[in-house]
Amino acid sequence: MRVFNHRCETPSICADKECRIIPWIKNVVRCKVELLDLYMILPDVKKPFELPSCIFLCGSLRTLLVRILHGTIKAPSLACLSNLECLNLKYVTLGQDFFNWISSCCKCIKELNLDRVCGERDITIESTSLKSFSIVTSEDRLHQLKISGGKLEDIHIEWSSKWCWSLSIFASNLKYLEWPGNTVVNDQLGILEKAEISFAPQAYEAEGKAFDLLCSIQRVKALTLDQNTIMDLFKEGHVSVPPLDDVSDFRINIGSFSDKLVSPLVSLLRVMPNLSILYLASTPSCFSYRKNDCSGFNTKYWKSQNLPFVSQLKEVTVELSQFSYGSNPVEFTRFILEHARNLKKMVIVHPPRFAKASLDKLKKSEKTSNAHVVFCRNTY
């Protein structure tokens, strides 16, 4: 495989310098390159560096990685077919109709990664070959995103916006969705195998969107949520959760496990009757809670909820934090130990300075299963 890398970091660039870079790129294209990696940090000048379009005419090129600060890429002609299989773009400004060119002319593309690119604020990508798509952006760069692909299996979208911009996904074979943001999803996402969803801390900006999103992915098998997403589910007008019968693996960062999160968590766990793997992290929250705010629910409360998933649990991991100020995390862990009768393994991760009395309480819990219980001290 012919591979070429070019790295240029300079505080200033003159016309002569630019003239040398462009011929170098053209020579590389003539060498039947298969992988081209361009990394340039250029000054913010009135006339930005423009990537020569001959790159996209290179029939041998399969992978193109472009990271050019203050660089531009014009849309190639729609008559220009491409054999590209992987395209990674970072920082560049894309010309009008660039994504139309991808949809129409990149019939072999399998992976497309966009990281803080500028240009069109309404993006539509339709591809019969694309398998993996990722985008990192913000509201000032993007307003609407529509992506469609029968072979799409993996999507990562990092797009936070305080306005109700639209995200549409048509992907019947989608297996993995990672979505830290709070943008609207308004279409069915097929039968997902795994989804990771994390809302921006400003939960008020995402009101009601978590419910709509879960409705779109309710056939998911492995689900990861955070506390912001859970709280958004239980705002006024969205007090229910869609059935999540297919979820067998649930992972959640519950923050400080405050009292106000318990009721939403109960409702969420209630719609997962077939849950067999549970991972719960109680990590520091960006909000300050008093001990009394995180100590209102003991094992008796959890038992009274008669949650169906408890009898199905096989593996549980609980991460306790030294910033877990109250008893809620410990009481929930005790409840699992004492009532999950089919439990096979439980791992309890705790900090070196975690309260000895709380650890002793967990170690003395009377198990109803033959589970192997492991206590681990973390290193951070």
CSV table of C-alpha atoms in Angstrom, one decimal:
chain,number,residue,atom,x,y,z
A,1,MET,CA,0.0,0.0,0.0
A,2,ARG,CA,1.3,3.4,-0.9
A,3,VAL,CA,0.9,5.8,2.1
A,4,PHE,CA,1.8,9.5,2.2
A,5,ASN,CA,1.8,11.8,5.2
A,6,HIS,CA,2.3,15.5,5.2
A,7,ARG,CA,2.5,17.6,8.4
A,8,CYS,CA,2.9,21.3,8.3
A,9,GLU,CA,2.7,23.6,11.4
A,10,THR,CA,3.7,27.2,10.7
A,11,PRO,CA,2.7,30.6,12.1
A,12,SER,CA,2.9,32.1,8.6
A,13,ILE,CA,2.5,30.9,5.1
A,14,CYS,CA,3.5,32.7,1.9
A,15,ALA,CA,2.4,32.2,-1.7
A,16,ASP,CA,5.7,30.4,-2.4
A,17,LYS,CA,5.1,28.0,0.5
A,18,GLU,CA,1.5,27.3,-0.8
A,19,CYS,CA,2.9,26.8,-4.3
A,20,ARG,CA,5.2,24.1,-3.0
A,21,ILE,CA,2.5,22.2,-1.1
A,22,ILE,CA,0.1,22.0,-4.0
A,23,PRO,CA,2.6,20.5,-6.5
A,24,TRP,CA,3.6,18.0,-3.8
A,25,ILE,CA,0.0,16.9,-3.4
A,26,LYS,CA,-0.4,16.6,-7.2
A,27,ASN,CA,2.8,14.5,-7.4
A,28,VAL,CA,1.5,12.2,-4.7
A,29,VAL,CA,-1.8,11.7,-6.6
A,30,ARG,CA,0.2,10.6,-9.7
A,31,CYS,CA,2.0,8.0,-7.6
A,32,LYS,CA,-1.2,6.0,-7.2
A,33,VAL,CA,-1.4,6.6,-3.5
A,34,GLU,CA,-3.9,4.5,-1.5
A,35,LEU,CA,-3.8,6.4,1.8
A,36,LEU,CA,-3.2,10.2,2.1
A,37,ASP,CA,-2.9,12.0,5.4
A,38,LEU,CA,-2.7,15.8,5.4
A,39,TYR,CA,-2.2,17.7,8.6
A,40,MET,CA,-1.6,21.5,8.4
A,41,ILE,CA,-2.0,24.3,10.9
A,42,LEU,CA,-2.1,27.5,8.9
A,43,PRO,CA,-2.6,31.1,9.9
A,44,ASP,CA,-6.0,32.8,9.7
A,45,VAL,CA,-5.5,34.6,6.4
A,46,LYS,CA,-7.9,36.4,4.1
A,47,LYS,CA,-7.5,33.7,1.4
A,48,PRO,CA,-7.6,30.3,3.0
A,49,PHE,CA,-5.7,27.3,1.6
A,50,GLU,CA,-7.7,25.4,-0.9
A,51,LEU,CA,-7.2,21.7,-1.3
A,52,PRO,CA,-6.7,20.8,-5.0
A,53,SER,CA,-9.7,18.8,-6.4
A,54,CYS,CA,-7.3,16.4,-8.2
A,55,ILE,CA,-7.2,14.4,-5.0
A,56,PHE,CA,-10.7,13.2,-5.6
A,57,LEU,CA,-9.9,12.2,-9.1
A,58,CYS,CA,-7.3,9.7,-7.9
A,59,GLY,CA,-8.6,6.3,-8.8
A,60,SER,CA,-6.2,4.5,-6.4
A,61,LEU,CA,-7.1,6.5,-3.3
A,62,ARG,CA,-9.0,4.6,-0.7
A,63,THR,CA,-8.4,6.5,2.5
A,64,LEU,CA,-8.2,10.3,2.9
A,65,LEU,CA,-7.5,12.1,6.2
A,66,VAL,CA,-7.6,15.9,6.0
A,67,ARG,CA,-6.9,18.1,9.0
A,68,ILE,CA,-6.3,21.7,7.8
A,69,LEU,CA,-7.0,24.6,10.1
A,70,HIS,CA,-8.2,27.5,7.9
A,71,GLY,CA,-8.4,25.3,4.8
A,72,THR,CA,-11.3,24.8,2.3
A,73,ILE,CA,-12.5,21.9,0.1
A,74,LYS,CA,-14.7,22.7,-2.8
A,75,ALA,CA,-17.3,20.2,-4.0
A,76,PRO,CA,-15.9,18.1,-6.9
A,77,SER,CA,-17.9,17.8,-10.0
A,78,LEU,CA,-20.8,15.4,-9.9
A,79,ALA,CA,-19.2,13.8,-12.9
A,80,CYS,CA,-16.2,12.9,-10.7
A,81,LEU,CA,-16.7,9.4,-9.3
A,82,SER,CA,-14.6,8.3,-6.4
A,83,ASN,CA,-13.3,5.0,-5.1
A,84,LEU,CA,-12.9,6.4,-1.6
A,85,GLU,CA,-13.7,4.0,1.2
A,86,CYS,CA,-12.8,6.1,4.2
A,87,LEU,CA,-13.0,9.9,4.5
A,88,ASN,CA,-11.9,11.8,7.7
A,89,LEU,CA,-12.3,15.6,7.7
A,90,LYS,CA,-11.3,17.9,10.5
A,91,TYR,CA,-11.5,21.7,10.8
A,92,VAL,CA,-11.9,22.4,7.1
A,93,THR,CA,-14.6,24.4,5.5
A,94,LEU,CA,-16.6,22.5,2.9
A,95,GLY,CA,-18.0,24.0,-0.2
A,96,GLN,CA,-21.6,24.0,-1.3
A,97,ASP,CA,-22.9,20.6,-2.6
A,98,PHE,CA,-20.0,18.7,-1.0
A,99,PHE,CA,-22.4,16.2,0.7
A,100,ASN,CA,-24.4,15.9,-2.5
A,101,TRP,CA,-21.2,14.8,-4.2
A,102,ILE,CA,-20.6,12.2,-1.4
A,103,SER,CA,-24.2,10.9,-1.8
A,104,SER,CA,-24.0,10.8,-5.6
A,105,CYS,CA,-20.4,9.9,-6.4
A,106,CYS,CA,-18.9,8.0,-3.5
A,107,LYS,CA,-20.4,4.6,-4.2
A,108,CYS,CA,-17.7,2.7,-2.3
A,109,ILE,CA,-17.5,4.8,0.9
A,110,LYS,CA,-17.8,2.8,4.1
A,111,GLU,CA,-16.6,5.3,6.8
A,112,LEU,CA,-17.2,9.0,7.0
A,113,ASN,CA,-15.9,11.1,10.0
A,114,LEU,CA,-16.6,14.8,10.3
A,115,ASP,CA,-14.9,16.7,13.2
A,116,ARG,CA,-15.8,20.4,13.6
A,117,VAL,CA,-16.1,21.1,9.9
A,118,CYS,CA,-17.8,24.3,8.6
A,119,GLY,CA,-19.9,25.1,5.6
A,120,GLU,CA,-23.4,24.0,4.9
A,121,ARG,CA,-25.7,24.1,8.0
A,122,ASP,CA,-28.2,21.7,6.6
A,123,ILE,CA,-26.6,18.3,5.7
A,124,THR,CA,-28.2,15.4,3.9
A,125,ILE,CA,-26.2,12.2,3.3
A,126,GLU,CA,-27.7,9.3,1.4
A,127,SER,CA,-25.5,6.3,0.9
A,128,THR,CA,-26.0,2.7,-0.1
A,129,SER,CA,-22.4,1.7,1.0
A,130,LEU,CA,-21.8,3.7,4.2
A,131,LYS,CA,-21.3,1.6,7.3
A,132,SER,CA,-19.9,4.0,9.9
A,133,PHE,CA,-20.6,7.7,10.4
A,134,SER,CA,-19.5,10.1,13.0
A,135,ILE,CA,-19.8,13.9,13.5
A,136,VAL,CA,-18.6,16.3,16.1
A,137,THR,CA,-20.2,19.7,15.8
A,138,SER,CA,-22.1,22.5,17.5
A,139,GLU,CA,-25.2,24.7,16.9
A,140,ASP,CA,-23.3,27.5,15.1
A,141,ARG,CA,-22.0,25.0,12.5
A,142,LEU,CA,-25.0,22.8,11.9
A,143,HIS,CA,-28.8,23.2,12.1
A,144,GLN,CA,-30.2,20.0,10.5
A,145,LEU,CA,-28.7,16.6,9.8
A,146,LYS,CA,-30.4,13.9,7.8
A,147,ILE,CA,-28.5,10.6,7.2
A,148,SER,CA,-29.8,7.6,5.4
A,149,GLY,CA,-28.2,4.2,4.6
A,150,GLY,CA,-29.3,0.6,4.4
A,151,LYS,CA,-25.8,-0.6,5.5
A,152,LEU,CA,-25.3,1.9,8.3
A,153,GLU,CA,-24.3,0.0,11.5
A,154,ASP,CA,-22.4,2.5,13.6
A,155,ILE,CA,-23.3,6.1,14.2
A,156,HIS,CA,-21.6,8.6,16.6
A,157,ILE,CA,-23.2,12.1,16.9
A,158,GLU,CA,-21.8,14.7,19.2
A,159,TRP,CA,-24.0,17.7,18.7
A,160,SER,CA,-25.3,19.9,21.5
A,161,SER,CA,-27.7,22.7,20.8
A,162,LYS,CA,-30.0,24.8,22.9
A,163,TRP,CA,-32.4,25.2,19.9
A,164,CYS,CA,-34.6,22.5,18.5
A,165,TRP,CA,-32.6,21.6,15.4
A,166,SER,CA,-33.5,18.4,13.7
A,167,LEU,CA,-31.7,15.1,13.4
A,168,SER,CA,-33.2,12.4,11.1
A,169,ILE,CA,-31.7,8.9,10.8
A,170,PHE,CA,-32.9,6.2,8.4
A,171,ALA,CA,-30.8,3.1,9.1
A,172,SER,CA,-32.7,-0.2,9.2
A,173,ASN,CA,-29.5,-2.2,10.1
A,174,LEU,CA,-28.1,0.2,12.7
A,175,LYS,CA,-26.5,-1.7,15.6
A,176,TYR,CA,-24.6,1.0,17.6
A,177,LEU,CA,-25.6,4.6,18.4
A,178,GLU,CA,-23.5,6.9,20.5
A,179,TRP,CA,-25.3,10.2,21.0
A,180,PRO,CA,-24.0,12.8,23.6
A,181,GLY,CA,-26.1,15.8,22.9
A,182,ASN,CA,-29.7,17.0,23.1
A,183,THR,CA,-30.9,17.3,19.5
A,184,VAL,CA,-34.2,15.9,18.2
A,185,VAL,CA,-34.3,12.5,16.7
A,186,ASN,CA,-37.6,12.0,14.7
A,187,ASP,CA,-37.3,8.7,13.0
A,188,GLN,CA,-37.2,5.0,13.8
A,189,LEU,CA,-33.7,3.7,14.2
A,190,GLY,CA,-34.2,0.0,13.4
A,191,ILE,CA,-33.2,-2.8,15.7
A,192,LEU,CA,-30.2,-1.4,17.6
A,193,GLU,CA,-27.8,-3.7,19.4
A,194,LYS,CA,-26.2,-0.9,21.5
A,195,ALA,CA,-26.9,2.7,22.2
A,196,GLU,CA,-25.0,5.2,24.4
A,197,ILE,CA,-27.0,8.4,25.1
A,198,SER,CA,-25.7,11.4,27.1
A,199,PHE,CA,-27.5,14.8,27.3
A,200,ALA,CA,-25.8,18.1,27.9
A,201,PRO,CA,-25.9,19.3,31.5
A,202,GLN,CA,-28.5,22.0,30.7
A,203,ALA,CA,-31.3,19.5,30.9
A,204,TYR,CA,-33.9,22.2,30.4
A,205,GLU,CA,-32.7,22.7,26.9
A,206,ALA,CA,-33.6,19.1,26.0
A,207,GLU,CA,-37.1,18.9,27.5
A,208,GLY,CA,-39.0,15.9,26.2
A,209,LYS,CA,-36.3,14.7,23.8
A,210,ALA,CA,-35.2,11.7,25.8
A,211,PHE,CA,-38.6,10.2,25.6
A,212,ASP,CA,-38.8,10.6,21.9
A,213,LEU,CA,-35.4,9.1,21.5
A,214,LEU,CA,-36.1,6.1,23.6
A,215,CYS,CA,-39.3,5.5,21.6
A,216,SER,CA,-37.1,5.4,18.5
A,217,ILE,CA,-34.7,2.8,20.0
A,218,GLN,CA,-37.0,0.7,22.2
A,219,ARG,CA,-35.7,-2.5,20.6
A,220,VAL,CA,-32.2,-1.8,21.8
A,221,LYS,CA,-30.3,-4.6,23.6
A,222,ALA,CA,-27.6,-2.7,25.4
A,223,LEU,CA,-28.3,0.8,26.7
A,224,THR,CA,-26.1,3.4,28.4
A,225,LEU,CA,-27.7,6.5,29.9
A,226,ASP,CA,-26.6,9.3,32.2
A,227,GLN,CA,-28.4,11.3,34.9
A,228,ASN,CA,-29.3,14.2,32.6
A,229,THR,CA,-31.0,11.9,30.2
A,230,ILE,CA,-33.0,10.2,33.0
A,231,MET,CA,-34.1,13.5,34.5
A,232,ASP,CA,-35.4,14.7,31.1
A,233,LEU,CA,-37.6,11.6,30.9
A,234,PHE,CA,-39.6,12.8,33.9
A,235,LYS,CA,-40.4,16.4,33.1
A,236,GLU,CA,-43.9,17.6,33.0
A,237,GLY,CA,-45.8,15.9,30.1
A,238,HIS,CA,-43.3,13.1,29.8
A,239,VAL,CA,-43.8,11.0,33.0
A,240,SER,CA,-43.8,7.6,31.3
A,241,VAL,CA,-41.1,5.4,29.7
A,242,PRO,CA,-41.6,3.3,26.5
A,243,PRO,CA,-41.2,-0.5,27.0
A,244,LEU,CA,-37.6,-1.6,26.8
A,245,ASP,CA,-38.2,-5.4,26.9
A,246,ASP,CA,-35.2,-6.2,24.8
A,247,VAL,CA,-32.7,-4.4,27.0
A,248,SER,CA,-30.5,-7.1,28.6
A,249,ASP,CA,-27.4,-4.8,29.4
A,250,PHE,CA,-28.0,-1.5,31.1
A,251,ARG,CA,-25.3,0.9,32.1
A,252,ILE,CA,-25.9,4.2,33.9
A,253,ASN,CA,-23.9,7.0,35.5
A,254,ILE,CA,-26.2,8.1,38.3
A,255,GLY,CA,-24.1,11.0,39.5
A,256,SER,CA,-24.5,11.5,43.2
A,257,PHE,CA,-27.5,9.2,43.3
A,258,SER,CA,-29.7,12.0,44.7
A,259,ASP,CA,-33.2,11.4,46.0
A,260,LYS,CA,-34.8,13.1,43.1
A,261,LEU,CA,-33.2,10.5,40.7
A,262,VAL,CA,-34.6,7.5,42.5
A,263,SER,CA,-38.2,7.7,41.3
A,264,PRO,CA,-37.1,8.1,37.7
A,265,LEU,CA,-34.6,5.3,38.0
A,266,VAL,CA,-37.3,3.0,39.4
A,267,SER,CA,-39.7,3.7,36.5
A,268,LEU,CA,-36.9,3.1,34.0
A,269,LEU,CA,-35.8,-0.2,35.6
A,270,ARG,CA,-39.5,-1.3,35.7
A,271,VAL,CA,-39.7,-1.4,31.9
A,272,MET,CA,-36.6,-3.6,31.6
A,273,PRO,CA,-37.9,-7.0,32.8
A,274,ASN,CA,-35.3,-9.0,31.0
A,275,LEU,CA,-32.2,-7.1,32.3
A,276,SER,CA,-29.3,-9.5,33.1
A,277,ILE,CA,-26.3,-7.2,33.2
A,278,LEU,CA,-26.3,-4.0,35.2
A,279,TYR,CA,-23.5,-1.4,35.5
A,280,LEU,CA,-24.1,1.5,37.8
A,281,ALA,CA,-21.6,4.3,38.4
A,282,SER,CA,-22.0,6.8,41.2
A,283,THR,CA,-19.5,9.4,40.2
A,284,PRO,CA,-19.1,13.1,41.2
A,285,SER,CA,-21.8,15.3,39.9
A,286,CYS,CA,-21.5,18.9,38.7
A,287,PHE,CA,-24.2,19.8,41.2
A,288,SER,CA,-23.5,20.1,44.9
A,289,TYR,CA,-25.7,17.8,47.1
A,290,ARG,CA,-25.9,17.5,50.9
A,291,LYS,CA,-25.8,14.1,52.5
A,292,ASN,CA,-29.5,14.4,53.4
A,293,ASP,CA,-30.3,14.9,49.7
A,294,CYS,CA,-28.9,11.4,48.9
A,295,SER,CA,-30.0,9.3,51.8
A,296,GLY,CA,-33.8,9.0,51.5
A,297,PHE,CA,-34.2,5.4,50.2
A,298,ASN,CA,-33.2,2.2,52.0
A,299,THR,CA,-33.4,-1.4,51.0
A,300,LYS,CA,-37.0,-1.7,52.3
A,301,TYR,CA,-38.1,0.9,49.7
A,302,TRP,CA,-36.4,-0.9,46.9
A,303,LYS,CA,-37.9,-4.2,47.9
A,304,SER,CA,-41.4,-2.6,48.1
A,305,GLN,CA,-41.2,-1.7,44.4
A,306,ASN,CA,-41.3,-5.4,43.3
A,307,LEU,CA,-39.1,-4.8,40.3
A,308,PRO,CA,-39.2,-7.7,37.8
A,309,PHE,CA,-35.6,-7.3,36.6
A,310,VAL,CA,-34.1,-8.3,39.9
A,311,SER,CA,-34.8,-12.0,39.5
A,312,GLN,CA,-33.2,-11.9,36.0
A,313,LEU,CA,-29.9,-10.3,37.0
A,314,LYS,CA,-26.7,-12.3,36.4
A,315,GLU,CA,-23.9,-9.8,36.5
A,316,VAL,CA,-23.8,-6.5,38.4
A,317,THR,CA,-21.0,-3.9,38.8
A,318,VAL,CA,-21.4,-0.9,41.1
A,319,GLU,CA,-18.8,1.9,41.2
A,320,LEU,CA,-18.9,3.9,44.4
A,321,SER,CA,-17.3,7.3,44.7
A,322,GLN,CA,-15.8,9.1,47.6
A,323,PHE,CA,-18.1,12.0,46.6
A,324,SER,CA,-21.2,9.8,47.1
A,325,TYR,CA,-22.3,11.8,50.1
A,326,GLY,CA,-25.4,9.8,51.1
A,327,SER,CA,-26.5,6.2,51.7
A,328,ASN,CA,-28.5,5.7,48.5
A,329,PRO,CA,-25.8,4.0,46.5
A,330,VAL,CA,-25.0,1.6,49.3
A,331,GLU,CA,-28.6,0.8,50.1
A,332,PHE,CA,-29.3,0.0,46.4
A,333,THR,CA,-26.2,-2.2,46.3
A,334,ARG,CA,-27.4,-4.1,49.4
A,335,PHE,CA,-30.8,-4.6,47.9
A,336,ILE,CA,-29.3,-6.3,44.8
A,337,LEU,CA,-27.1,-8.5,47.0
A,338,GLU,CA,-29.9,-9.6,49.2
A,339,HIS,CA,-32.7,-10.1,46.6
A,340,ALA,CA,-31.1,-11.0,43.2
A,341,ARG,CA,-31.5,-14.8,43.6
A,342,ASN,CA,-30.0,-15.7,40.2
A,343,LEU,CA,-27.0,-13.4,40.5
A,344,LYS,CA,-23.7,-15.0,39.4
A,345,LYS,CA,-21.2,-12.2,39.9
A,346,MET,CA,-21.1,-8.8,41.6
A,347,VAL,CA,-18.2,-6.4,41.5
A,348,ILE,CA,-18.2,-3.5,43.9
A,349,VAL,CA,-15.6,-0.8,43.1
A,350,HIS,CA,-14.8,1.7,45.8
A,351,PRO,CA,-12.2,4.4,46.5
A,352,PRO,CA,-9.5,3.8,49.1
A,353,ARG,CA,-11.1,6.3,51.5
A,354,PHE,CA,-14.6,5.1,51.2
A,355,ALA,CA,-16.5,4.8,54.6
A,356,LYS,CA,-15.5,1.6,56.4
A,357,ALA,CA,-18.9,1.3,58.0
A,358,SER,CA,-20.6,1.3,54.6
A,359,LEU,CA,-18.2,-1.3,53.2
A,360,ASP,CA,-18.8,-3.5,56.3
A,361,LYS,CA,-22.6,-3.2,55.8
A,362,LEU,CA,-22.2,-4.5,52.2
A,363,LYS,CA,-19.8,-7.3,53.2
A,364,LYS,CA,-22.3,-8.5,55.9
A,365,SER,CA,-25.3,-8.5,53.5
A,366,GLU,CA,-27.1,-11.9,53.4
A,367,LYS,CA,-27.1,-13.1,49.8
A,368,THR,CA,-30.0,-15.1,48.4
A,369,SER,CA,-27.7,-16.4,45.6
A,370,ASN,CA,-24.4,-18.1,45.2
A,371,ALA,CA,-22.9,-15.1,43.5
A,372,HIS,CA,-19.2,-14.4,43.6
A,373,VAL,CA,-18.8,-11.0,45.2
A,374,VAL,CA,-15.6,-9.0,44.5
A,375,PHE,CA,-14.6,-5.8,46.3
A,376,CYS,CA,-12.1,-3.7,44.3
A,377,ARG,CA,-10.3,-0.4,45.3
A,378,ASN,CA,-10.0,1.9,42.4
A,379,THR,CA,-6.8,3.9,41.8
A,380,TYR,CA,-8.2,7.3,41.2
